Amino acid sequence: MSPVRPGTIGFLGAGQMAEAMARGFVKAGLCKPEDITAYDPWDVRRQVFEEFGAKAVTTNGEVVRASETVFVSVKPNYVSTVLEETSGDLSPDQLIVSIAAGVPLEKIEAAACKSSKVPCVRVMPNTPCLVGAAACAYAAGKHVSEANGKRVEELFGAIGVIRKVPENLLDAVTGLSGSGPAYVYLAIEAMADGGVAAGLPRDVALPLAAQTVMGAAKMVLETGQHPGALKDNVCSPGGTTIAGVRALEKNGVRSAFIEGVNAAADRAREMS
Ligand code: NAD
């Protein structure tokens, strides 16, 4: 087996998440479009990859033979199939990155390491991958080196943030950042409704609500200040903001978010 070219990236499954990651890696300058190879049985998805200059091939085997880092980006029930199909072409110099929700490393390794000890990692991404603002966590399998871990952090760091966690915490990650965009969509929609109730036109209220959430998130990430301190800074005595905070607290806003994250984490545990 001839060694694969360093820096090359492959996708087993060229769906929404694969496209978001591939575009993100190219945009961040981590690779050129021609360094990417993808296979999908659906020709529409192969065309999407070809249109931005990546190579779309006709088998998963071709992806594995062409790529140093191989993303498993099929739905969870196809993970074992695509890995078993290609394991004969995998070598310890490659890196398998599965983004499939709920598929344990043990199962990924059992399918990928049939003929050699291939390093495998499991990543829990979220949909803001599509806009380069992902929040991801990963767990490393038994054959993963420090250099493999660095590569994972470099790749996902280009499309958002990534943290390493023990595998048993990935269900909690699913509850927080995996499912979290939906909670924030609810909050944005509800804030916009509040703005409309207070008299704003919808087309003014919605962008103001979304930008407020993005701005507050940037304040937390960029100032490094605790969110409680940032909240205190904007609550003047007897003012408007503390009146709003008081009403939110009376309606259990904190508890609602805590229970939401925990319910999703519990559900992820049940499903994995
Ligand atoms: P998707 O349906 O857009 O992509 C999956 C692709 O796999 C499809 O295009 C399908 O044609 C292709 N496929 C089916 N069988 C195949 C095979 N044998 N070989 C190669 N390709 C095959 O799904 P997605 O939303 O991109 O999700 C992909 C993975 O990402 C899933 O495992 C999911 O659990 C994980 N994930 C998704 C999200 C999300 O929000 N979408 C978040 C976290 C994790």
PDB file of N, CA, C and O and ligand atoms in Angstrom, residues 13 15-17 39-41 45 60 73-76 82 99-101 124-125 127, ligand 1:
ATOM      1  N   GLY A  13     -19.179   9.816   2.983  1.00  0.00           N
ATOM      2  CA  GLY A  13     -20.470  10.482   3.148  1.00  0.00           C
ATOM      3  C   GLY A  13     -20.281  11.973   2.953  1.00  0.00           C
ATOM      4  O   GLY A  13     -19.545  12.616   3.706  1.00  0.00           O
ATOM      5  N   GLY A  15     -22.528  14.575   3.001  1.00  0.00           N
ATOM      6  CA  GLY A  15     -23.767  15.267   3.373  1.00  0.00           C
ATOM      7  C   GLY A  15     -23.529  16.681   3.886  1.00  0.00           C
ATOM      8  O   GLY A  15     -22.480  17.304   3.615  1.00  0.00           O
ATOM      9  N   GLN A  16     -24.507  17.177   4.641  1.00  0.00           N
ATOM     10  CA  GLN A  16     -24.485  18.570   5.120  1.00  0.00           C
ATOM     11  C   GLN A  16     -23.269  18.870   5.994  1.00  0.00           C
ATOM     12  O   GLN A  16     -22.596  19.884   5.809  1.00  0.00           O
ATOM     13  N   MET A  17     -23.010  17.988   6.968  1.00  0.00           N
ATOM     14  CA  MET A  17     -21.910  18.258   7.901  1.00  0.00           C
ATOM     15  C   MET A  17     -20.562  18.148   7.181  1.00  0.00           C
ATOM     16  O   MET A  17     -19.659  18.955   7.412  1.00  0.00           O
ATOM     17  N   TYR A  39     -16.836  10.656  -1.054  1.00  0.00           N
ATOM     18  CA  TYR A  39     -17.765   9.735  -1.737  1.00  0.00           C
ATOM     19  C   TYR A  39     -19.139   9.830  -1.092  1.00  0.00           C
ATOM     20  O   TYR A  39     -19.251   9.933   0.139  1.00  0.00           O
ATOM     21  N   ASP A  40     -20.148   9.796  -1.916  1.00  0.00           N
ATOM     22  CA  ASP A  40     -21.532   9.717  -1.454  1.00  0.00           C
ATOM     23  C   ASP A  40     -22.295   8.966  -2.539  1.00  0.00           C
ATOM     24  O   ASP A  40     -22.061   9.203  -3.727  1.00  0.00           O
ATOM     25  N   PRO A  41     -23.187   8.049  -2.151  1.00  0.00           N
ATOM     26  CA  PRO A  41     -23.930   7.337  -3.197  1.00  0.00           C
ATOM     27  C   PRO A  41     -24.872   8.262  -3.977  1.00  0.00           C
ATOM     28  O   PRO A  41     -25.292   7.938  -5.083  1.00  0.00           O
ATOM     29  N   ARG A  45     -24.919  15.070  -4.092  1.00  0.00           N
ATOM     30  CA  ARG A  45     -23.943  15.430  -3.050  1.00  0.00           C
ATOM     31  C   ARG A  45     -22.514  15.390  -3.621  1.00  0.00           C
ATOM     32  O   ARG A  45     -21.663  16.198  -3.252  1.00  0.00           O
ATOM     33  N   ASN A  60     -16.117   4.400  -1.439  1.00  0.00           N
ATOM     34  CA  ASN A  60     -15.490   4.796  -0.172  1.00  0.00           C
ATOM     35  C   ASN A  60     -14.017   4.387  -0.149  1.00  0.00           C
ATOM     36  O   ASN A  60     -13.174   5.068   0.446  1.00  0.00           O
ATOM     37  N   SER A  73     -18.655  10.550   7.952  1.00  0.00           N
ATOM     38  CA  SER A  73     -19.721  11.554   8.032  1.00  0.00           C
ATOM     39  C   SER A  73     -21.026  11.016   7.458  1.00  0.00           C
ATOM     40  O   SER A  73     -21.791  11.762   6.863  1.00  0.00           O
ATOM     41  N   VAL A  74     -21.230   9.709   7.665  1.00  0.00           N
ATOM     42  CA  VAL A  74     -22.519   9.097   7.318  1.00  0.00           C
ATOM     43  C   VAL A  74     -23.403   9.102   8.565  1.00  0.00           C
ATOM     44  O   VAL A  74     -22.937   9.384   9.667  1.00  0.00           O
ATOM     45  N   LYS A  75     -24.683   8.754   8.417  1.00  0.00           N
ATOM     46  CA  LYS A  75     -25.585   8.630   9.564  1.00  0.00           C
ATOM     47  C   LYS A  75     -25.096   7.483  10.456  1.00  0.00           C
ATOM     48  O   LYS A  75     -24.447   6.545   9.973  1.00  0.00           O
ATOM     49  N   PRO A  76     -25.386   7.553  11.758  1.00  0.00           N
ATOM     50  CA  PRO A  76     -24.820   6.573  12.702  1.00  0.00           C
ATOM     51  C   PRO A  76     -25.001   5.104  12.299  1.00  0.00           C
ATOM     52  O   PRO A  76     -24.071   4.305  12.465  1.00  0.00           O
ATOM     53  N   VAL A  82     -19.433   1.359   6.489  1.00  0.00           N
ATOM     54  CA  VAL A  82     -18.425   2.033   5.643  1.00  0.00           C
ATOM     55  C   VAL A  82     -17.007   1.749   6.146  1.00  0.00           C
ATOM     56  O   VAL A  82     -16.077   1.657   5.347  1.00  0.00           O
ATOM     57  N   ILE A  99     -17.877  11.598  13.156  1.00  0.00           N
ATOM     58  CA  ILE A  99     -18.737  12.649  13.733  1.00  0.00           C
ATOM     59  C   ILE A  99     -20.134  12.102  14.015  1.00  0.00           C
ATOM     60  O   ILE A  99     -21.043  12.861  14.344  1.00  0.00           O
ATOM     61  N   ALA A 100     -20.296  10.790  13.888  1.00  0.00           N
ATOM     62  CA  ALA A 100     -21.630  10.199  14.055  1.00  0.00           C
ATOM     63  C   ALA A 100     -22.071  10.237  15.516  1.00  0.00           C
ATOM     64  O   ALA A 100     -21.335   9.788  16.396  1.00  0.00           O
ATOM     65  N   ALA A 101     -23.264  10.740  15.744  1.00  0.00           N
ATOM     66  CA  ALA A 101     -23.763  10.864  17.117  1.00  0.00           C
ATOM     67  C   ALA A 101     -23.997   9.478  17.711  1.00  0.00           C
ATOM     68  O   ALA A 101     -24.564   8.597  17.061  1.00  0.00           O
ATOM     69  N   MET A 124     -18.046  15.288  18.630  1.00  0.00           N
ATOM     70  CA  MET A 124     -19.439  15.744  18.644  1.00  0.00           C
ATOM     71  C   MET A 124     -19.442  17.196  18.168  1.00  0.00           C
ATOM     72  O   MET A 124     -19.065  18.105  18.905  1.00  0.00           O
ATOM     73  N   PRO A 125     -19.808  17.419  16.898  1.00  0.00           N
ATOM     74  CA  PRO A 125     -19.865  18.806  16.400  1.00  0.00           C
ATOM     75  C   PRO A 125     -21.268  19.389  16.590  1.00  0.00           C
ATOM     76  O   PRO A 125     -22.128  18.739  17.178  1.00  0.00           O
ATOM     77  N   THR A 127     -24.348  22.198  14.452  1.00  0.00           N
ATOM     78  CA  THR A 127     -24.645  22.752  13.113  1.00  0.00           C
ATOM     79  C   THR A 127     -23.987  24.097  12.812  1.00  0.00           C
ATOM     80  O   THR A 127     -23.774  24.385  11.643  1.00  0.00           O
TER      81      THR A 127
HETATM   82  P1  NAD B   1     -26.586  13.895   5.852  1.00  0.00           P
HETATM   83  O1  NAD B   1     -27.758  12.969   5.651  1.00  0.00           O
HETATM   84  O2  NAD B   1     -26.635  15.260   5.272  1.00  0.00           O
HETATM   85  O3  NAD B   1     -25.251  13.175   5.302  1.00  0.00           O
HETATM   86  C1  NAD B   1     -25.031  11.795   5.304  1.00  0.00           C
HETATM   87  C2  NAD B   1     -24.630  11.394   3.880  1.00  0.00           C
HETATM   88  O4  NAD B   1     -24.183  10.035   3.888  1.00  0.00           O
HETATM   89  C3  NAD B   1     -25.792  11.460   2.878  1.00  0.00           C
HETATM   90  O5  NAD B   1     -25.492  12.394   1.844  1.00  0.00           O
HETATM   91  C4  NAD B   1     -25.893  10.030   2.344  1.00  0.00           C
HETATM   92  O6  NAD B   1     -26.230   9.957   0.950  1.00  0.00           O
HETATM   93  C5  NAD B   1     -24.504   9.507   2.609  1.00  0.00           C
HETATM   94  N1  NAD B   1     -24.400   8.039   2.636  1.00  0.00           N
HETATM   95  C6  NAD B   1     -25.375   7.118   2.902  1.00  0.00           C
HETATM   96  N2  NAD B   1     -24.842   5.875   2.798  1.00  0.00           N
HETATM   97  C7  NAD B   1     -23.526   6.011   2.487  1.00  0.00           C
HETATM   98  C8  NAD B   1     -22.476   5.100   2.266  1.00  0.00           C
HETATM   99  N3  NAD B   1     -22.656   3.779   2.329  1.00  0.00           N
HETATM  100  N4  NAD B   1     -21.258   5.585   1.971  1.00  0.00           N
HETATM  101  C9  NAD B   1     -21.028   6.928   1.906  1.00  0.00           C
HETATM  102  N5  NAD B   1     -22.000   7.840   2.096  1.00  0.00           N
HETATM  103  C10 NAD B   1     -23.236   7.391   2.393  1.00  0.00           C
HETATM  104  O7  NAD B   1     -26.339  13.936   7.423  1.00  0.00           O
HETATM  105  P2  NAD B   1     -25.530  15.027   8.296  1.00  0.00           P
HETATM  106  O8  NAD B   1     -26.502  15.918   8.953  1.00  0.00           O
HETATM  107  O9  NAD B   1     -24.410  15.579   7.488  1.00  0.00           O
HETATM  108  O10 NAD B   1     -24.960  14.069   9.445  1.00  0.00           O
HETATM  109  C11 NAD B   1     -23.808  13.277   9.231  1.00  0.00           C
HETATM  110  C12 NAD B   1     -23.326  12.758  10.575  1.00  0.00           C
HETATM  111  O11 NAD B   1     -23.059  13.876  11.422  1.00  0.00           O
HETATM  112  C13 NAD B   1     -24.348  11.889  11.309  1.00  0.00           C
HETATM  113  O12 NAD B   1     -23.731  10.702  11.764  1.00  0.00           O
HETATM  114  C14 NAD B   1     -24.801  12.730  12.484  1.00  0.00           C
HETATM  115  O13 NAD B   1     -25.046  11.935  13.641  1.00  0.00           O
HETATM  116  C15 NAD B   1     -23.600  13.626  12.702  1.00  0.00           C
HETATM  117  N6  NAD B   1     -23.968  14.902  13.321  1.00  0.00           N
HETATM  118  C16 NAD B   1     -24.852  15.720  12.687  1.00  0.00           C
HETATM  119  C17 NAD B   1     -25.219  16.915  13.311  1.00  0.00           C
HETATM  120  C18 NAD B   1     -26.205  17.822  12.647  1.00  0.00           C
HETATM  121  O14 NAD B   1     -26.672  18.721  13.329  1.00  0.00           O
HETATM  122  N7  NAD B   1     -26.531  17.630  11.365  1.00  0.00           N
HETATM  123  C19 NAD B   1     -24.670  17.285  14.547  1.00  0.00           C
HETATM  124  C20 NAD B   1     -23.751  16.411  15.152  1.00  0.00           C
HETATM  125  C21 NAD B   1     -23.411  15.217  14.519  1.00  0.00           C
END
